[in-house]
PDB file of C-alpha atoms in Angstrom:
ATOM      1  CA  UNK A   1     144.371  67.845 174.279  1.00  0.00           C
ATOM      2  CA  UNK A   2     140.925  69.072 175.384  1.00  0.00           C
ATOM      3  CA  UNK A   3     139.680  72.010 173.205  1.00  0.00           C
ATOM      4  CA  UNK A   4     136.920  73.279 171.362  1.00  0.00           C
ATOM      5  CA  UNK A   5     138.938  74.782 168.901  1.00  0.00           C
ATOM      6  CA  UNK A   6     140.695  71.736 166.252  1.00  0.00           C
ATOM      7  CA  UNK A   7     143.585  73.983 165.591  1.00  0.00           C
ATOM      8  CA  UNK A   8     144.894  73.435 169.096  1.00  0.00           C
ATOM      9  CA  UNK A   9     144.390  69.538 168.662  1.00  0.00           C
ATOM     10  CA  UNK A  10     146.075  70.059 165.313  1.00  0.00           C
ATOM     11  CA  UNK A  11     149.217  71.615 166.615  1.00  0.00           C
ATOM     12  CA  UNK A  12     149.454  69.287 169.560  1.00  0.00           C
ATOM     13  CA  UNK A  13     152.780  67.205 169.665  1.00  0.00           C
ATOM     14  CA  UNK A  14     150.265  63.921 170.682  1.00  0.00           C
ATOM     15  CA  UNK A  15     147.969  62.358 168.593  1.00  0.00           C
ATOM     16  CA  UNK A  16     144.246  62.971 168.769  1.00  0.00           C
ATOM     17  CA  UNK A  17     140.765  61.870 167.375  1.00  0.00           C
ATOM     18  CA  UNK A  18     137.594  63.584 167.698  1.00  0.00           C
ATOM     19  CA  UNK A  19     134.949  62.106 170.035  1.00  0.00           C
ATOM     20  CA  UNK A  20     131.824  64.189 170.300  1.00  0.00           C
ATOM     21  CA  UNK A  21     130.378  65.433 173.901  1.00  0.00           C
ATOM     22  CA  UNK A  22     127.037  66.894 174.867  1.00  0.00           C
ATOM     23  CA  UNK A  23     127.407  70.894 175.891  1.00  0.00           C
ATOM     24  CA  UNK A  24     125.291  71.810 178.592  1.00  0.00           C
ATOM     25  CA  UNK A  25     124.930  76.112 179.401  1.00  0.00           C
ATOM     26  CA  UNK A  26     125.751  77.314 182.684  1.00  0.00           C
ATOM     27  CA  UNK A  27     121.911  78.214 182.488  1.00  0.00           C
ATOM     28  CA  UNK A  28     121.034  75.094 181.869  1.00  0.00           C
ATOM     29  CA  UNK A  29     122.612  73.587 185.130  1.00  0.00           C
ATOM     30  CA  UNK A  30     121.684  76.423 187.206  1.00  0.00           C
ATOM     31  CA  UNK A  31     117.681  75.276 185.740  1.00  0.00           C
ATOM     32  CA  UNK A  32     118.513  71.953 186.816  1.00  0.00           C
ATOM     33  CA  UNK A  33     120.424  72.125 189.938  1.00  0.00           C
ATOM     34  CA  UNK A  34     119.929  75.627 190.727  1.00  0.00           C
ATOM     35  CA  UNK A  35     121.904  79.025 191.341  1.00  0.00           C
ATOM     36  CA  UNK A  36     125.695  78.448 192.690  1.00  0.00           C
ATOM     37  CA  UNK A  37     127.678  80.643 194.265  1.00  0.00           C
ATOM     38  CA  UNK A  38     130.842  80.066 192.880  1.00  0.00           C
ATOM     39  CA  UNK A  39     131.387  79.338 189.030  1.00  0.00           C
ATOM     40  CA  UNK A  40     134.833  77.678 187.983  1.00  0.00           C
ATOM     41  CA  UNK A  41     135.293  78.564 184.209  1.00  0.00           C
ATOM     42  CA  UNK A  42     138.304  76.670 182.610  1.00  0.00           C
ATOM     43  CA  UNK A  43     136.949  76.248 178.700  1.00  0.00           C
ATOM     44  CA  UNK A  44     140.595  76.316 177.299  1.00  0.00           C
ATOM     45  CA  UNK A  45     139.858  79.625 175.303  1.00  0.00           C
ATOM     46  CA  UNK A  46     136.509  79.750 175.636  1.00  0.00           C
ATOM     47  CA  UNK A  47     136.211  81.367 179.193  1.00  0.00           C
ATOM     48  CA  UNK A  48     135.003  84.836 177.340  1.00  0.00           C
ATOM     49  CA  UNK A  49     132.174  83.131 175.632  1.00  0.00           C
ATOM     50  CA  UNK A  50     131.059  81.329 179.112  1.00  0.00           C
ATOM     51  CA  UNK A  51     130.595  84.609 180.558  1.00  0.00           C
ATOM     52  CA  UNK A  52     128.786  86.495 178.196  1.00  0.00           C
ATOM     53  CA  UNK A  53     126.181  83.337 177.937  1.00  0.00           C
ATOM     54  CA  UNK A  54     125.401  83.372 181.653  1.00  0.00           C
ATOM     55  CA  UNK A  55     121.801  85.141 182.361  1.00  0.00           C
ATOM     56  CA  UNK A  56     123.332  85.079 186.260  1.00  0.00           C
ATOM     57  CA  UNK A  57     125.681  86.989 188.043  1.00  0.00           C
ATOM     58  CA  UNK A  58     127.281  83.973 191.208  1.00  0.00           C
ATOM     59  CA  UNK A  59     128.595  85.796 194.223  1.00  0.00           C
ATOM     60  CA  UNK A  60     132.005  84.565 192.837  1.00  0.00           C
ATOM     61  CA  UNK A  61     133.475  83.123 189.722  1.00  0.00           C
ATOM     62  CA  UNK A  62     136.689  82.568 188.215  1.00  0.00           C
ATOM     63  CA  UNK A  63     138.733  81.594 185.194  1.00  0.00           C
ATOM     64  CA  UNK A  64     141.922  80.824 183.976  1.00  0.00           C
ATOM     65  CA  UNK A  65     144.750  82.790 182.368  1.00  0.00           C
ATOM     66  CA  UNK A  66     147.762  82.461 180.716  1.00  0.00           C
ATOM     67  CA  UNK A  67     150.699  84.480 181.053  1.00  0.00           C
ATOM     68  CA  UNK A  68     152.045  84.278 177.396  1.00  0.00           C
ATOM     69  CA  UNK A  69     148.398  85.194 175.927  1.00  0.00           C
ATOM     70  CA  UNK A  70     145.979  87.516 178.206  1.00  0.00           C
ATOM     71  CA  UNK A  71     143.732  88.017 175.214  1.00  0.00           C
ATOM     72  CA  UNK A  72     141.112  85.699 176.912  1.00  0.00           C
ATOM     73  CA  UNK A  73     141.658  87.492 180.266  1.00  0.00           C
ATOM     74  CA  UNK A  74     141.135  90.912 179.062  1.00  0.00           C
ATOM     75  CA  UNK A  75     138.026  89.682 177.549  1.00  0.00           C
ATOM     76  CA  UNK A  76     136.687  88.214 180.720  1.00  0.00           C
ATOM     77  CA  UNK A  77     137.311  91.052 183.062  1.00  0.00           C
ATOM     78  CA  UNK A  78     135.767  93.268 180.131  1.00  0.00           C
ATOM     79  CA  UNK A  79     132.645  91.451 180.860  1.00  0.00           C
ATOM     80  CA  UNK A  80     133.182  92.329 184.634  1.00  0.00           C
ATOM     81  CA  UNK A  81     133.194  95.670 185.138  1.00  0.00           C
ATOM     82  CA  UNK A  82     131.557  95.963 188.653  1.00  0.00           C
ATOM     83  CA  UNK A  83     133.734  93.110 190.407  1.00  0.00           C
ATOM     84  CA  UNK A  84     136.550  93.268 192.378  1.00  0.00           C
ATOM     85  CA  UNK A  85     139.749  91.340 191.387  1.00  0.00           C
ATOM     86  CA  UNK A  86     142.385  88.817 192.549  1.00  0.00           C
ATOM     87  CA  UNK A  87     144.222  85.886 191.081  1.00  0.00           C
ATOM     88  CA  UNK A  88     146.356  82.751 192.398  1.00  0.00           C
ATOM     89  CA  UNK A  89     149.263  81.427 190.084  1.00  0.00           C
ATOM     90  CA  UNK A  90     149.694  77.872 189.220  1.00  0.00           C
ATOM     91  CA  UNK A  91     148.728  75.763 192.419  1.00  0.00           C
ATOM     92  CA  UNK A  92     149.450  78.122 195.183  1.00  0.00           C
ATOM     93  CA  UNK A  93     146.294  78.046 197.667  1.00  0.00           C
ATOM     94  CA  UNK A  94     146.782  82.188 198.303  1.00  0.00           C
ATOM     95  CA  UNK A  95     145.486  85.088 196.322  1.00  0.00           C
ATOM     96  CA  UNK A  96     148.661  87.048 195.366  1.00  0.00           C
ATOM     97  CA  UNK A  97     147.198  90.430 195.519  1.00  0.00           C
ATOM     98  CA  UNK A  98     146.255  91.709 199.597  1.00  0.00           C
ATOM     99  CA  UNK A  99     143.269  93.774 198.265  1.00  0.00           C
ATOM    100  CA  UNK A 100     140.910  93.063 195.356  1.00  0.00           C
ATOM    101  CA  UNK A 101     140.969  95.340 192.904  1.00  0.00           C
ATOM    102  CA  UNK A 102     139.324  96.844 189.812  1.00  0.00           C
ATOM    103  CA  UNK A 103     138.378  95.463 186.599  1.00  0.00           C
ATOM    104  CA  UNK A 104     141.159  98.051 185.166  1.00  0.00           C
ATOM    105  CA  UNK A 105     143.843  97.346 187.822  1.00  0.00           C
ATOM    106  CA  UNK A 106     143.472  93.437 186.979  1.00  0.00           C
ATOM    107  CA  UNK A 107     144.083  94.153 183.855  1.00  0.00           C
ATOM    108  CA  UNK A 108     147.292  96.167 184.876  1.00  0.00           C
ATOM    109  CA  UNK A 109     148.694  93.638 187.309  1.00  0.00           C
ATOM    110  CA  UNK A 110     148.359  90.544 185.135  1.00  0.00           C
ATOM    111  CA  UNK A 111     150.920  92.208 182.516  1.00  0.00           C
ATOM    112  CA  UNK A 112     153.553  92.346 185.047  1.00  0.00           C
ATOM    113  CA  UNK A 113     152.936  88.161 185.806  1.00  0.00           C
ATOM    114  CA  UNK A 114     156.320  86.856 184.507  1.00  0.00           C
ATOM    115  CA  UNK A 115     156.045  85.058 181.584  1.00  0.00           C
ATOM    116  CA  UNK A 116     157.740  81.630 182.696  1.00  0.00           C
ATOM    117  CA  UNK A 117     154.674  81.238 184.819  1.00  0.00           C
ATOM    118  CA  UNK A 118     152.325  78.587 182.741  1.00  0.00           C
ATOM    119  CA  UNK A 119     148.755  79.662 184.183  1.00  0.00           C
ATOM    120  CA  UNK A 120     147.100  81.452 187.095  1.00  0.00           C
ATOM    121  CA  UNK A 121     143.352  81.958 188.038  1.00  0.00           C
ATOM    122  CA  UNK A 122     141.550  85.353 187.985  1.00  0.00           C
ATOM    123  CA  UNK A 123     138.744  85.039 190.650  1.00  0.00           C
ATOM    124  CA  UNK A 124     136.195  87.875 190.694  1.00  0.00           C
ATOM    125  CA  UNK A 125     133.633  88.715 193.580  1.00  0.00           C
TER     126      UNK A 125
END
């Protein structure tokens, strides 16, 4: 288990044991290395959090969502408001929407993803 939050770690099924790591800001690597283009986001919960820290807006970023829990999806694409929208489930290499689409359509579509799916990325432009 790979989280932030010792909870998740807690509830896990396998056995874990803290090792500390150093954080680095999306700020700080665009500093270093410069502005991307495209920002993956995959913080296991902390995707919302990501967002709102970055002083940039990349041509394209996405993050992860979860079908049984869009709380941290919502929160994302709250942050979002003047992108357009799409998403891939699990590892299919297609969007699953033909047009990108609002921050409030998003929102819509993700609620009708079936539950048995395990994850999808939202990717907004």
């Amino acid at each position: 288990v790979s989280t932030l939050f010792p909870q998740y770690a807690e509830n896990s099924d396998e056995g874990y044991s803290n090792i500390t790591v150093q954080v680095r800001t999306l700020d700080w690597l665009r500093e270093k290395y410069g502005a991307p283009k495209y920002v993956k986001i995959d913080t296991e919960g902390s995707d919302a959090e990501v967002i709102r820290g970055m002083s940039f807006q990349p041509a394209m970023l996405s993050f992860e969502f979860l079908p049984e829990d869009l709380s941290v999806a919502r929160k994302c694409v709250e942050q979002l408001p003047d992108r357009r929208f799409n998403y891939v489930l699990e590892q299919q290499a297609r969007y699953a929407l033909e047009d990108w689409v609002t921050a409030e359509q998003i929102s819509r579509v993700l609620e009708d993803v079936p539950k048995t799916v395990f994850y999808g990325d939202v990717f907004a432009r």
